[in-house]
Amino acid sequence: MQSSIRNVDAVVVGAGFAGLDAVRRLRDRGLTVQGFEAAGGVGGTWYWNRYPGARTDSKSYIYCYTFSAEIRDEWKWSELFPTQQEVLAYLNFVADRLDLRPLFNFNTTVVSADWDDEGTHWIVRTHDGDVVAAKYLITAVGILSAPHRPQIEGIDTFAGQIVHTGRWPAEGVDVAGKRVAVIGSGSSGVQLLPIVAQQAEHLTLLQRTPNYVSQFNSPKFDDSDRQRIRDEHDTIQEQVRANPYAQAYTLAGVSAKEVTEAERRAVYEAAWSAGGLAMAMATFADLGIDEESNNTAAEFVRAKIHSAVKDPEMAALLTPDYPYGVKRVPTSEGYYDTFNRDNINVVDLRRTPIQRFTANGIVVGGEETAFDIVILATGFDAVTGALTRLGIRGRGGKALEEVWADGPWNYLGYAVPGFPNLFSMVGPTMPAGNVPTTVEINGDWIDRIIATAQQRGATTIEATIEAADAWRSEVLELNAPLLLAKEGARVNSWFIGANIEGKPISPLFYLGHANDYTARSTEERDKGFPNFTFSDR
């Protein structure tokens, strides 16, 4: 039975980094806020992705909020690249420290959000019949939160256990002594595979596209490390602002072609040893645009793969044939060494695709292999998928997915013309990079545009079509010279939506410098939001 409509100033969808920041700011502005979260608690991506080996590839001391010195001092990271459990504990700590948990309804899925022109508000409905009228709708659903489950013939007939890494059960999955298949070699696949291989009787990796995998090098912190990080906070943040992806790395600032081979190798060796994102973030400035420069990095990593994997045929299966960084470069502990075990094999799905599931296993190349457990490390309908699944309809009942039929169209990633008072955090066409950094920029901006509407006595805020068209053109123009634009579709890169059949191939991120985006966002704010219409309708 449908409940009566409740009225609030703002609805926030999501309780990860972005959602917590949004409800904090709106509450502190004096607005009534209702948060909705499909999970059973706060954490967003870090609530669901509990698979073995899950870690962040951003450094812990920047993968956090900066707005509160007290919170920074009270929380003590244990290592450089924290595990899923530690990131989730951090977000729970923040939620409790700031008393944000009461602002959310958990285990609650938003099924639709319709703009009501007459009431000038959003009507938000949830799976359990709750209906809320909200002046503002803030989406904070994350870029990797809509799991992609492949449609493979017979998958629902499999009698064993199937589990997606993006919805890993809280009680875990017992793989000990089992025959296990892992489908996918993206971030979650490469992180869990070494751990599963140690426990399973046998493990088969069904791989469509091999990946360039960096190692984790995650030293533990002691109190002196934590004090040094606190003392260097301002310097670290300057480094983040200077990095194209808002990461705590400093690029060499030159082309890979401008140094000698010995100098180049020294840079790569240092980055490889450092681990994490250093190969992409602390080497050369032109790896994303120059094929010759990129090939120096690609060949370096390919040699590392062949050095680590003893069987040349296995090493060849694991070696990418595309430019470095065209697919997201994942990080893992002991990934390549795992393939020296005698209980693992690799199936190249480009040569022999999966034909179907059976009750007992999977048929590939006409041969059935029996499995007890199948792990779908098949990724996400990234960036736009979680938004289009919300059932958002703007003026005239226009569906968001219809507006984005050719790719995301918005202004600065925040707002879509025809969808008044709807704002996204870490949304499509925002920078790729360290999420908490983007979250705080977004949170401040949305808080300020709402404050501006209050000061002007405006009921609705809407981006102009001209601004959205210009922004779309700029995003496409920035993407055009990148190797990603040339090779991304061939290797099913989720950066451009190529991993989802039928999804438009289009850049999902602003791929200029993160600091340039911040400057644009700040300029729009400081000039009073000239590319928005404030009105009483």
XYZ file of C-alpha atoms in Angstrom:
537
model
C 0.000 0.000 0.000
C 1.390 3.412 -0.970
C 2.193 5.754 1.876
C 1.278 9.424 1.805
C 3.680 11.843 0.173
C 6.325 13.314 2.450
C 7.863 16.700 1.683
C 11.554 17.487 2.094
C 13.920 20.053 0.665
C 16.304 17.521 -0.864
C 16.631 13.842 -1.653
C 20.127 12.376 -1.905
C 20.543 8.980 -3.571
C 23.597 7.074 -2.368
C 25.565 6.811 0.872
C 29.133 6.518 -0.310
C 31.740 9.277 -0.303
C 29.519 11.577 -2.385
C 26.237 10.909 -0.601
C 27.684 11.447 2.856
C 29.238 14.732 1.770
C 25.987 15.892 0.153
C 23.738 15.225 3.138
C 26.278 16.840 5.468
C 26.386 20.062 3.485
C 22.639 20.303 2.869
C 21.798 19.551 6.497
C 24.288 22.164 7.678
C 22.661 24.675 5.324
C 19.410 24.076 7.180
C 17.620 22.012 4.545
C 15.546 18.961 5.349
C 17.256 16.004 3.721
C 16.207 12.440 2.968
C 18.925 10.056 1.889
C 18.176 6.725 0.216
C 20.631 3.854 -0.019
C 20.001 0.416 -1.522
C 22.634 -1.178 0.704
C 22.229 -2.038 4.344
C 24.628 0.681 5.465
C 26.938 3.465 4.359
C 29.896 2.872 2.078
C 28.612 2.801 -1.499
C 31.097 0.911 -3.659
C 32.999 -0.137 -0.553
C 29.902 -1.703 0.988
C 29.247 -3.990 -1.969
C 32.719 -4.824 -3.265
C 33.737 -7.169 -0.443
C 35.514 -9.647 -2.674
C 38.888 -11.005 -1.457
C 41.774 -8.679 -2.231
C 39.698 -5.526 -2.802
C 41.744 -2.367 -2.220
C 41.804 1.203 -3.388
C 44.476 2.216 -5.882
C 44.551 5.786 -4.554
C 46.807 6.470 -1.600
C 44.971 6.337 1.699
C 45.927 9.825 2.825
C 44.199 11.371 -0.201
C 41.389 8.804 -0.442
C 39.509 10.628 2.280
C 37.778 13.894 3.077
C 39.834 17.031 3.678
C 37.121 19.335 5.051
C 37.796 18.497 8.705
C 41.246 18.625 10.308
C 39.759 16.935 13.366
C 38.578 13.934 11.353
C 41.936 13.724 9.574
C 43.716 13.672 12.938
C 41.357 11.195 14.584
C 41.358 8.594 11.830
C 44.527 6.506 11.553
C 45.141 4.764 8.235
C 47.083 1.545 8.673
C 48.811 1.427 5.269
C 49.353 3.181 1.953
C 46.676 1.373 -0.106
C 43.859 0.447 2.265
C 41.690 -2.630 1.960
C 37.960 -2.580 1.357
C 37.394 -3.290 5.044
C 39.430 -0.267 6.111
C 37.806 2.142 3.649
C 34.381 0.945 4.748
C 35.363 1.394 8.401
C 36.512 4.936 7.596
C 33.195 5.854 5.982
C 31.292 4.417 8.926
C 33.520 6.429 11.261
C 32.730 9.644 9.342
C 29.000 8.875 9.263
C 28.920 8.380 13.019
C 31.310 11.220 13.836
C 29.042 13.662 11.949
C 25.751 11.952 12.864
C 24.820 11.371 9.224
C 23.351 7.886 9.509
C 19.887 9.091 10.680
C 19.509 11.053 7.443
C 19.326 7.837 5.374
C 16.824 5.089 4.766
C 18.922 1.990 4.115
C 17.883 -1.147 2.230
C 15.837 1.217 0.082
C 15.979 1.331 -3.702
C 14.816 4.347 -5.683
C 12.660 3.071 -8.549
C 11.621 6.374 -10.132
C 12.059 10.121 -9.922
C 9.656 12.342 -11.871
C 9.758 16.103 -12.229
C 6.419 17.692 -11.363
C 6.138 20.954 -13.287
C 3.065 22.105 -11.399
C 4.536 21.468 -7.974
C 8.087 22.409 -9.089
C 9.556 19.466 -7.257
C 10.708 15.897 -7.773
C 8.454 12.972 -6.904
C 10.765 10.181 -5.773
C 9.419 6.653 -5.302
C 11.117 3.710 -3.631
C 10.649 -0.028 -3.946
C 8.729 -0.220 -0.668
C 6.082 2.341 -1.650
C 7.591 5.419 0.002
C 6.870 8.608 -1.956
C 8.792 11.807 -1.299
C 8.373 15.243 -2.852
C 11.724 17.050 -2.927
C 12.672 20.441 -4.272
C 16.176 19.175 -5.087
C 17.356 15.753 -6.214
C 21.055 14.959 -5.742
C 22.422 11.782 -7.294
C 25.492 10.385 -5.556
C 25.381 6.879 -6.973
C 29.033 6.376 -7.876
C 30.742 5.575 -11.162
C 31.128 1.819 -10.565
C 27.940 0.762 -8.834
C 25.674 -0.812 -11.494
C 26.985 -4.383 -11.894
C 27.068 -5.846 -15.383
C 25.801 -9.432 -15.491
C 26.448 -10.846 -18.972
C 23.555 -12.437 -20.814
C 25.018 -15.849 -21.639
C 22.843 -18.693 -22.830
C 21.932 -21.056 -19.991
C 23.447 -18.965 -17.199
C 20.311 -19.372 -15.084
C 20.466 -23.170 -15.420
C 23.858 -23.500 -13.727
C 23.437 -25.613 -10.603
C 26.521 -24.292 -8.834
C 27.044 -20.897 -7.215
C 27.320 -17.729 -9.312
C 28.487 -14.553 -7.628
C 29.325 -11.096 -9.024
C 32.302 -9.307 -7.479
C 30.217 -6.126 -7.273
C 27.664 -7.879 -5.065
C 29.901 -10.112 -2.998
C 28.008 -11.708 -0.100
C 28.802 -10.441 3.386
C 29.303 -14.023 4.579
C 31.909 -14.601 1.867
C 32.238 -17.406 -0.654
C 33.870 -20.709 0.330
C 36.140 -21.650 -2.584
C 38.287 -24.114 -0.645
C 38.730 -27.336 -2.604
C 36.317 -26.139 -5.316
C 36.561 -25.916 -9.092
C 36.289 -22.176 -9.737
C 35.878 -20.094 -12.889
C 36.632 -16.380 -12.895
C 35.165 -14.518 -15.869
C 36.944 -11.226 -16.417
C 40.396 -9.746 -15.880
C 39.542 -6.193 -14.889
C 40.242 -4.709 -11.474
C 38.146 -7.068 -9.356
C 39.234 -10.143 -11.299
C 42.940 -9.492 -10.946
C 42.653 -8.573 -7.265
C 40.767 -11.668 -6.136
C 42.421 -14.214 -8.436
C 45.666 -14.717 -6.441
C 43.702 -15.304 -3.242
C 41.175 -17.661 -4.813
C 43.967 -19.617 -6.502
C 45.550 -20.353 -3.121
C 42.341 -21.960 -1.841
C 40.622 -23.524 -4.842
C 41.265 -27.024 -6.109
C 41.505 -25.543 -9.582
C 40.920 -22.094 -11.037
C 40.158 -21.183 -14.646
C 40.447 -17.570 -15.797
C 38.124 -16.907 -18.730
C 39.718 -13.789 -20.146
C 38.476 -11.586 -22.954
C 41.203 -8.930 -22.866
C 44.487 -9.246 -20.940
C 45.435 -6.324 -18.755
C 48.521 -4.375 -17.742
C 48.497 -5.092 -14.003
C 50.540 -3.064 -11.527
C 51.634 -4.467 -8.218
C 50.553 -3.163 -4.855
C 53.361 -1.852 -2.716
C 51.505 -0.936 0.441
C 53.826 -0.231 3.365
C 52.287 -0.194 6.818
C 52.117 3.117 8.670
C 53.370 3.793 12.158
C 52.710 6.909 14.233
C 55.717 8.741 12.772
C 54.400 8.126 9.236
C 50.994 9.457 10.213
C 52.507 12.557 11.796
C 54.612 13.198 8.687
C 51.492 12.927 6.513
C 49.642 15.376 8.791
C 52.578 17.803 8.672
C 52.737 17.583 4.871
C 48.989 17.863 4.282
C 49.128 21.175 2.417
C 52.053 20.056 0.253
C 50.280 16.792 -0.602
C 47.141 18.654 -1.611
C 49.209 20.906 -3.870
C 50.595 17.765 -5.512
C 47.049 16.431 -5.983
C 45.912 19.694 -7.570
C 48.874 19.620 -9.972
C 48.248 16.042 -11.110
C 46.000 15.532 -14.181
C 44.031 12.866 -12.306
C 44.064 14.493 -8.855
C 46.448 11.864 -7.520
C 49.424 12.175 -5.172
C 52.018 11.704 -7.889
C 54.258 14.052 -9.851
C 54.750 13.456 -13.572
C 58.227 13.756 -15.057
C 56.825 16.622 -17.129
C 58.508 15.580 -20.364
C 57.892 13.228 -23.251
C 59.169 9.681 -22.978
C 60.998 10.417 -26.231
C 62.931 13.345 -24.747
C 65.117 11.245 -22.463
C 67.682 8.539 -23.081
C 66.741 4.884 -22.948
C 68.663 4.511 -19.685
C 66.887 7.494 -18.127
C 63.515 6.214 -19.308
C 64.145 2.751 -17.892
C 65.167 4.257 -14.552
C 61.873 6.195 -14.396
C 59.858 3.086 -15.251
C 61.740 0.860 -12.801
C 61.144 3.355 -9.984
C 57.452 3.564 -10.844
C 57.094 -0.222 -11.125
C 58.699 -0.695 -7.709
C 56.524 2.023 -6.195
C 53.428 0.187 -7.400
C 49.897 1.483 -7.419
C 49.230 4.046 -10.136
C 52.827 5.228 -10.393
C 53.433 3.826 -13.905
C 50.652 6.024 -15.269
C 50.877 8.940 -12.846
C 54.590 9.369 -12.075
C 56.289 8.800 -15.413
C 55.831 10.728 -18.665
C 53.274 13.296 -19.729
C 52.501 11.985 -23.215
C 51.728 8.294 -22.680
C 48.036 8.903 -23.346
C 48.477 10.680 -26.674
C 51.700 9.567 -28.355
C 51.904 6.003 -29.668
C 55.695 5.923 -29.739
C 55.993 7.150 -26.156
C 53.224 4.848 -25.017
C 54.949 1.871 -26.584
C 57.981 2.411 -24.362
C 55.774 1.938 -21.295
C 53.814 -0.921 -22.850
C 56.974 -2.824 -23.802
C 58.420 -2.288 -20.338
C 55.374 -3.882 -18.692
C 55.161 -6.647 -21.286
C 58.748 -7.585 -20.418
C 57.824 -7.663 -16.736
C 54.971 -10.079 -17.530
C 57.246 -12.448 -19.448
C 59.818 -12.278 -16.682
C 57.259 -13.138 -13.992
C 55.322 -15.875 -15.817
C 57.597 -18.867 -16.457
C 55.518 -20.598 -19.137
C 55.971 -18.599 -22.390
C 52.573 -19.664 -23.736
C 50.848 -18.578 -20.531
C 52.778 -15.300 -20.557
C 51.664 -14.666 -24.130
C 48.011 -15.148 -23.147
C 48.429 -12.559 -20.379
C 50.247 -9.973 -22.495
C 48.191 -7.051 -23.856
C 48.550 -6.022 -27.491
C 47.098 -2.522 -27.092
C 48.460 0.783 -25.746
C 49.173 1.077 -22.044
C 46.334 2.797 -20.142
C 43.636 2.460 -22.803
C 41.881 0.183 -20.335
C 41.957 1.062 -16.654
C 45.238 -0.254 -15.249
C 44.344 -2.382 -12.213
C 46.535 -3.188 -9.236
C 46.958 -6.567 -7.588
C 49.245 -8.385 -5.200
C 51.065 -11.287 -6.846
C 48.862 -11.477 -9.946
C 51.412 -12.613 -12.500
C 53.243 -14.922 -10.079
C 49.949 -16.756 -9.526
C 50.106 -18.145 -13.066
C 53.161 -20.198 -12.110
C 50.909 -22.393 -9.978
C 49.887 -25.802 -11.286
C 46.180 -25.361 -10.400
C 45.390 -22.522 -12.800
C 44.736 -22.164 -16.505
C 43.659 -19.378 -18.851
C 41.039 -19.499 -21.596
C 41.302 -16.817 -24.287
C 37.702 -15.821 -25.002
C 38.736 -13.835 -28.068
C 39.728 -17.091 -29.739
C 37.073 -19.330 -28.214
C 34.124 -17.395 -26.757
C 31.803 -18.828 -24.126
C 29.039 -20.681 -25.949
C 26.711 -21.431 -23.059
C 26.330 -22.470 -19.460
C 25.073 -25.909 -18.523
C 23.858 -27.241 -15.194
C 27.395 -28.476 -14.502
C 29.630 -25.842 -16.019
C 30.546 -23.812 -19.101
C 30.922 -24.801 -22.747
C 33.831 -23.162 -24.585
C 35.025 -24.273 -27.997
C 32.583 -27.157 -27.968
C 33.984 -28.600 -24.747
C 32.245 -28.512 -21.380
C 34.257 -27.827 -18.247
C 32.648 -28.528 -14.892
C 32.727 -25.879 -12.160
C 31.392 -25.595 -8.637
C 31.567 -21.794 -8.471
C 31.546 -19.124 -11.192
C 32.752 -15.651 -10.239
C 31.552 -12.875 -12.539
C 34.286 -10.254 -12.526
C 32.489 -8.653 -15.436
C 32.518 -5.073 -14.241
C 29.867 -2.387 -14.371
C 27.630 -0.321 -16.588
C 29.968 2.475 -15.594
C 29.287 6.133 -14.816
C 25.899 6.494 -16.541
C 24.417 3.084 -15.725
C 23.550 3.731 -12.098
C 21.835 6.981 -13.114
C 19.745 5.633 -15.975
C 18.581 2.789 -13.723
C 16.938 5.275 -11.340
C 14.004 5.923 -13.673
C 14.592 9.690 -13.830
C 12.148 11.677 -15.979
C 12.403 15.436 -16.442
C 10.157 18.034 -18.024
C 7.425 16.508 -20.173
C 8.207 13.032 -18.877
C 11.466 12.847 -20.852
C 13.579 9.920 -19.660
C 17.238 10.558 -18.840
C 18.354 7.500 -20.820
C 16.531 8.915 -23.864
C 18.389 12.205 -23.558
C 21.658 10.271 -23.276
C 20.967 7.926 -26.195
C 24.150 9.138 -27.932
C 26.197 9.563 -24.764
C 26.078 11.809 -21.697
C 24.956 15.373 -22.356
C 25.099 17.828 -19.468
C 26.891 20.912 -18.251
C 30.127 20.398 -16.275
C 28.783 16.997 -15.295
C 26.413 18.621 -12.793
C 23.140 19.294 -14.568
C 21.071 18.322 -17.617
C 18.822 20.830 -19.418
C 15.195 19.782 -19.026
C 15.865 18.302 -15.575
C 15.496 21.230 -13.155
C 16.987 21.027 -9.660
C 18.732 17.729 -10.461
C 22.449 17.689 -9.661
C 24.987 14.881 -9.938
C 28.068 14.267 -7.844
C 30.955 12.455 -9.563
C 28.702 12.279 -12.596
C 29.330 11.735 -16.312
C 31.844 14.129 -17.950
C 33.503 14.953 -14.663
C 37.241 14.233 -14.331
C 38.606 10.726 -13.996
C 40.785 10.434 -10.919
C 40.728 10.485 -7.153
C 37.042 10.321 -6.223
C 37.085 12.077 -2.811
C 38.791 15.098 -4.385
C 36.055 15.390 -7.002
C 33.385 14.786 -4.342
C 34.455 17.791 -2.297
C 34.578 20.052 -5.356
C 31.107 18.838 -6.366
C 29.672 19.136 -2.870
C 30.805 22.729 -2.441
C 29.531 23.677 -5.907
C 26.062 22.157 -5.412
C 25.790 23.720 -1.975
C 26.625 27.120 -3.456
C 24.184 26.928 -6.378
C 21.370 26.018 -3.987
C 22.386 28.905 -1.719
C 22.300 31.210 -4.751
C 18.774 30.070 -5.595
C 17.701 30.744 -2.027
C 19.208 34.240 -2.137
C 17.430 35.014 -5.415
C 14.125 33.523 -4.294
C 14.255 31.092 -7.254
C 12.213 27.907 -7.318
C 14.043 26.160 -10.166
C 17.626 25.962 -11.406
C 18.323 24.649 -14.893
C 21.407 24.461 -17.101
C 21.037 26.075 -20.505
C 21.012 23.993 -23.679
C 23.771 26.171 -25.139
C 26.063 25.473 -22.172
C 25.437 21.731 -22.358
C 26.076 21.655 -26.103
C 29.342 23.565 -25.683
C 30.468 21.291 -22.846
C 29.667 18.176 -24.851
C 31.743 19.524 -27.741
C 34.640 20.285 -25.422
C 34.575 16.806 -23.875
C 34.549 15.198 -27.337
C 37.331 17.488 -28.546
C 39.546 16.593 -25.569
C 38.923 12.904 -26.125
C 39.632 12.891 -29.872
C 43.476 12.911 -29.830
C 43.774 10.297 -27.088
C 44.857 6.737 -27.743
C 41.721 5.828 -25.802
C 39.606 7.245 -28.632
C 41.544 5.238 -31.214
C 41.798 1.912 -29.395
C 39.209 1.944 -26.608
C 36.375 0.319 -28.546
C 38.609 -2.507 -29.765
C 39.493 -3.513 -26.214
C 36.053 -2.869 -24.675
C 37.222 -0.035 -22.416
C 34.568 1.026 -19.919
C 36.005 4.564 -20.012
C 33.945 5.023 -23.199
C 31.151 2.530 -22.483
C 32.542 -0.121 -24.835
C 32.179 -2.951 -22.302
C 28.357 -2.905 -22.493
C 26.677 -4.204 -25.626
C 24.432 -1.542 -27.155
C 25.772 1.302 -25.013
C 26.803 4.343 -27.048
C 30.563 4.674 -27.508
C 31.229 8.047 -25.964
C 33.681 9.512 -23.439
C 32.258 9.148 -19.954
C 34.820 11.446 -18.344
C 36.305 14.877 -18.835
C 39.807 13.856 -19.907
C 41.528 17.186 -19.693
C 43.505 18.175 -16.605
C 41.528 17.791 -13.370
C 42.782 21.189 -12.290
C 41.374 22.745 -15.484
C 37.991 21.249 -14.662
C 38.189 22.595 -11.118
C 38.997 26.056 -12.478
C 36.005 25.921 -14.841
C 33.705 24.748 -12.081
C 34.987 27.415 -9.713
C 34.636 30.142 -12.340
C 31.003 29.181 -12.966
C 30.360 29.346 -9.235
C 32.200 32.604 -8.588
C 30.470 34.391 -11.484
C 27.060 33.520 -10.079
C 26.286 30.558 -12.363
C 25.796 32.446 -15.641
C 25.066 29.267 -17.598
C 22.014 28.450 -15.508
C 18.499 29.807 -15.536
C 17.031 30.663 -12.122
C 13.260 31.088 -12.182
C 10.049 30.587 -10.251
C 8.996 27.697 -12.543
